[in-house]
């Protein structure tokens, strides 16, 4: 969120990103979506900060069940679907246009890779924006307090910071949102099945390009 609350910038990193610079100066050759499980959230935070060359002040981590609760707790969310989705894997079939998502439907919507993983990341950003707008309602104080009891919730946001962060969010409610997936070809050196390795489908990041973009968006 920009200092004057006029702009919100969101970035998503594809889960198949490999060769990630680590806080200790090494390079992690596996996929970035395995770092938290192997090394913990602090290492993932450090890896993301190193990759993008920006400080990461706070994090929130939760599981899919608690995500569904967060959607249902505020009566669902509304999004505008740009293209048709037909995904038998998550049993999701939607036509373009405005749709209302309850917790279960929002979970399927954000899990579906009916188009690509990059399309999924863009839908996740769309859902986060819609969900945050609902949770910023000033009348949800007791509900926000109950969110602290979610079993999967991990965060380094302190209770003493919560009111300040909520106020920042409310003041930024009309901000222009720029959401981007750091996807190929702009942000990659290679994407596909890598020959002579067992890493499967990978994206090798163009680290200078990612850093330049992050710096241009987050400089203030």
Short mmCIF file of C-alpha atoms in Angstrom, two decimals:
data_model
loop_
_atom_site.label_atom_id
_atom_site.label_comp_id
_atom_site.label_asym_id
_atom_site.label_seq_id
_atom_site.Cartn_x
_atom_site.Cartn_y
_atom_site.Cartn_z
CA UNK A 1 0.00 0.00 0.00
CA UNK A 2 1.53 3.31 -1.04
CA UNK A 3 2.28 5.90 1.62
CA UNK A 4 -0.55 8.17 0.43
CA UNK A 5 -3.00 5.19 0.34
CA UNK A 6 -3.79 5.84 -3.34
CA UNK A 7 -2.27 2.65 -4.74
CA UNK A 8 -2.12 -1.03 -3.84
CA UNK A 9 0.33 -3.31 -5.64
CA UNK A 10 0.01 -7.09 -5.64
CA UNK A 11 2.53 -9.61 -7.00
CA UNK A 12 2.22 -13.37 -7.31
CA UNK A 13 5.15 -15.67 -7.96
CA UNK A 14 4.45 -18.89 -9.94
CA UNK A 15 4.78 -22.00 -7.79
CA UNK A 16 7.07 -23.66 -10.36
CA UNK A 17 9.76 -21.00 -9.87
CA UNK A 18 13.17 -22.60 -9.25
CA UNK A 19 16.75 -21.40 -8.71
CA UNK A 20 15.65 -18.98 -6.02
CA UNK A 21 18.31 -16.88 -4.25
CA UNK A 22 18.24 -17.65 -0.52
CA UNK A 23 18.96 -15.37 2.46
CA UNK A 24 22.27 -17.15 3.15
CA UNK A 25 23.55 -16.51 -0.38
CA UNK A 26 22.87 -20.00 -1.71
CA UNK A 27 20.52 -20.90 -4.57
CA UNK A 28 17.53 -23.15 -3.88
CA UNK A 29 17.19 -25.50 -6.84
CA UNK A 30 13.79 -26.87 -5.92
CA UNK A 31 10.43 -25.19 -6.51
CA UNK A 32 9.67 -22.21 -4.33
CA UNK A 33 6.38 -23.67 -3.09
CA UNK A 34 8.37 -26.25 -1.09
CA UNK A 35 10.50 -23.78 0.89
CA UNK A 36 8.04 -23.13 3.72
CA UNK A 37 7.43 -26.84 4.27
CA UNK A 38 11.14 -27.64 4.32
CA UNK A 39 12.58 -24.65 6.12
CA UNK A 40 9.73 -22.63 7.66
CA UNK A 41 8.08 -19.30 7.03
CA UNK A 42 11.01 -17.14 8.04
CA UNK A 43 13.17 -18.75 5.37
CA UNK A 44 10.44 -18.29 2.78
CA UNK A 45 10.08 -14.65 3.79
CA UNK A 46 13.83 -14.21 3.41
CA UNK A 47 13.85 -15.95 0.04
CA UNK A 48 11.05 -13.76 -1.31
CA UNK A 49 12.74 -10.64 0.02
CA UNK A 50 16.03 -11.69 -1.59
CA UNK A 51 14.40 -12.60 -4.89
CA UNK A 52 12.52 -9.30 -5.21
CA UNK A 53 15.07 -7.19 -3.30
CA UNK A 54 12.35 -5.65 -1.13
CA UNK A 55 11.69 -5.97 2.62
CA UNK A 56 8.69 -8.10 3.62
CA UNK A 57 7.30 -6.64 6.82
CA UNK A 58 4.57 -9.13 7.73
CA UNK A 59 3.10 -12.41 6.56
CA UNK A 60 -0.12 -14.38 6.97
CA UNK A 61 -0.39 -18.10 6.35
CA UNK A 62 -3.57 -20.18 6.48
CA UNK A 63 -5.01 -23.37 5.03
CA UNK A 64 -7.87 -23.97 2.62
CA UNK A 65 -10.48 -24.79 5.28
CA UNK A 66 -9.89 -21.53 7.12
CA UNK A 67 -9.91 -19.62 3.82
CA UNK A 68 -13.40 -21.01 3.18
CA UNK A 69 -14.47 -19.88 6.66
CA UNK A 70 -13.18 -16.35 5.98
CA UNK A 71 -15.34 -16.13 2.85
CA UNK A 72 -18.47 -17.55 4.49
CA UNK A 73 -18.03 -15.40 7.62
CA UNK A 74 -18.67 -12.24 5.60
CA UNK A 75 -21.54 -13.68 3.54
CA UNK A 76 -19.47 -14.57 0.49
CA UNK A 77 -17.80 -12.37 -2.09
CA UNK A 78 -18.60 -11.08 -5.57
CA UNK A 79 -16.20 -11.27 -8.52
CA UNK A 80 -16.41 -10.72 -12.25
CA UNK A 81 -15.37 -13.79 -14.22
CA UNK A 82 -13.65 -12.84 -17.48
CA UNK A 83 -13.62 -16.21 -19.25
CA UNK A 84 -15.53 -19.49 -19.00
CA UNK A 85 -14.18 -22.10 -16.56
CA UNK A 86 -14.73 -25.81 -17.05
CA UNK A 87 -12.66 -27.86 -14.63
CA UNK A 88 -13.67 -31.42 -13.79
CA UNK A 89 -10.75 -31.76 -11.34
CA UNK A 90 -12.34 -29.35 -8.84
CA UNK A 91 -15.87 -29.76 -10.27
CA UNK A 92 -16.11 -26.12 -11.29
CA UNK A 93 -18.20 -24.96 -14.24
CA UNK A 94 -18.81 -21.22 -14.56
CA UNK A 95 -19.85 -18.85 -17.32
CA UNK A 96 -18.34 -15.36 -17.74
CA UNK A 97 -19.94 -12.52 -15.83
CA UNK A 98 -20.55 -11.44 -12.24
CA UNK A 99 -20.76 -14.33 -9.78
CA UNK A 100 -21.25 -14.71 -6.03
CA UNK A 101 -18.86 -17.10 -4.31
CA UNK A 102 -19.45 -18.82 -1.00
CA UNK A 103 -16.52 -20.42 0.81
CA UNK A 104 -16.60 -23.74 -1.05
CA UNK A 105 -17.04 -22.12 -4.45
CA UNK A 106 -14.33 -19.53 -3.75
CA UNK A 107 -11.95 -22.34 -2.84
CA UNK A 108 -12.62 -24.16 -6.12
CA UNK A 109 -12.32 -20.87 -8.02
CA UNK A 110 -8.89 -20.17 -6.54
CA UNK A 111 -7.65 -23.75 -6.95
CA UNK A 112 -8.67 -24.30 -10.56
CA UNK A 113 -5.98 -24.44 -13.21
CA UNK A 114 -8.49 -24.79 -16.03
CA UNK A 115 -6.40 -22.35 -18.07
CA UNK A 116 -2.91 -22.08 -16.52
CA UNK A 117 -1.26 -21.71 -13.13
CA UNK A 118 -0.76 -18.05 -14.03
CA UNK A 119 -4.51 -17.65 -14.60
CA UNK A 120 -5.12 -19.28 -11.24
CA UNK A 121 -2.77 -16.81 -9.53
CA UNK A 122 -4.67 -13.91 -11.12
CA UNK A 123 -7.98 -15.32 -9.80
CA UNK A 124 -6.44 -15.65 -6.34
CA UNK A 125 -5.51 -11.95 -6.45
CA UNK A 126 -9.05 -11.09 -7.54
CA UNK A 127 -10.50 -13.04 -4.62
CA UNK A 128 -8.09 -11.51 -2.09
CA UNK A 129 -9.13 -7.99 -3.12
CA UNK A 130 -12.84 -8.85 -2.85
CA UNK A 131 -12.33 -10.59 0.49
CA UNK A 132 -10.30 -7.75 2.00
CA UNK A 133 -12.98 -5.24 1.01
CA UNK A 134 -15.55 -7.26 2.97
CA UNK A 135 -13.33 -7.69 6.04
CA UNK A 136 -12.65 -3.95 6.26
CA UNK A 137 -16.26 -3.34 7.32
CA UNK A 138 -16.06 -1.33 10.58
CA UNK A 139 -18.84 -3.47 12.06
CA UNK A 140 -16.79 -6.67 12.00
CA UNK A 141 -14.73 -6.08 15.13
CA UNK A 142 -15.93 -9.19 16.96
CA UNK A 143 -15.57 -11.31 13.83
CA UNK A 144 -12.00 -10.13 13.29
CA UNK A 145 -11.20 -11.03 16.89
CA UNK A 146 -12.56 -14.54 16.34
CA UNK A 147 -10.31 -14.97 13.28
CA UNK A 148 -7.40 -15.21 15.70
CA UNK A 149 -8.77 -18.60 16.76
CA UNK A 150 -8.39 -20.16 13.31
CA UNK A 151 -6.40 -23.36 13.71
CA UNK A 152 -4.15 -22.88 10.70
CA UNK A 153 -3.46 -19.16 11.13
CA UNK A 154 0.20 -18.23 11.33
CA UNK A 155 1.23 -14.58 11.31
CA UNK A 156 3.71 -12.17 12.81
CA UNK A 157 1.10 -9.40 12.94
CA UNK A 158 0.68 -8.46 16.59
CA UNK A 159 -2.70 -7.74 18.14
CA UNK A 160 -1.43 -4.26 18.99
CA UNK A 161 -0.90 -3.62 15.26
CA UNK A 162 -4.29 -4.80 14.10
CA UNK A 163 -6.27 -1.57 14.50
CA UNK A 164 -3.57 0.44 12.75
CA UNK A 165 -3.48 -2.00 9.82
CA UNK A 166 -7.28 -1.99 9.59
CA UNK A 167 -7.28 1.81 9.48
CA UNK A 168 -4.64 1.77 6.73
CA UNK A 169 -6.82 -0.67 4.81
CA UNK A 170 -9.94 1.46 5.21
CA UNK A 171 -8.13 4.60 4.08
CA UNK A 172 -6.95 2.67 1.03
CA UNK A 173 -10.41 1.29 0.22
CA UNK A 174 -10.66 3.41 -2.94
CA UNK A 175 -7.04 2.85 -3.99
CA UNK A 176 -6.11 1.79 -7.50
CA UNK A 177 -5.11 -1.88 -7.41
CA UNK A 178 -2.32 -3.10 -9.68
CA UNK A 179 -2.10 -6.89 -9.65
CA UNK A 180 0.49 -8.79 -11.64
CA UNK A 181 1.65 -12.39 -11.87
CA UNK A 182 5.43 -12.59 -12.33
CA UNK A 183 5.00 -14.96 -15.24
CA UNK A 184 6.73 -15.81 -18.51
CA UNK A 185 7.97 -14.56 -20.83
CA UNK A 186 8.52 -11.18 -19.20
CA UNK A 187 9.88 -12.52 -15.92
CA UNK A 188 11.49 -15.80 -16.95
CA UNK A 189 14.64 -17.08 -18.61
CA UNK A 190 13.15 -20.50 -19.28
CA UNK A 191 9.81 -22.21 -18.78
CA UNK A 192 8.93 -25.82 -19.56
CA UNK A 193 10.19 -29.33 -18.95
CA UNK A 194 13.87 -28.97 -18.26
CA UNK A 195 16.07 -31.47 -20.15
CA UNK A 196 18.33 -33.84 -18.22
CA UNK A 197 16.84 -33.06 -14.78
CA UNK A 198 14.10 -34.49 -12.58
CA UNK A 199 12.59 -31.12 -11.68
CA UNK A 200 9.66 -31.48 -14.07
CA UNK A 201 7.93 -28.33 -15.32
CA UNK A 202 9.86 -25.30 -14.09
CA UNK A 203 10.18 -21.57 -14.48
CA UNK A 204 13.70 -20.18 -14.17
CA UNK A 205 13.22 -16.57 -13.04
CA UNK A 206 14.72 -13.50 -14.64
CA UNK A 207 15.78 -12.12 -11.27
CA UNK A 208 16.92 -8.68 -12.51
CA UNK A 209 13.58 -8.20 -14.30
CA UNK A 210 11.61 -9.17 -11.18
CA UNK A 211 13.69 -6.86 -9.01
CA UNK A 212 13.35 -3.97 -11.43
CA UNK A 213 9.58 -4.33 -11.52
CA UNK A 214 9.28 -4.66 -7.74
CA UNK A 215 11.49 -1.61 -7.25
CA UNK A 216 9.43 0.44 -9.72
CA UNK A 217 6.16 -0.41 -7.94
CA UNK A 218 7.24 -0.41 -4.31
CA UNK A 219 9.70 2.46 -4.20
CA UNK A 220 7.49 4.66 -2.03
#
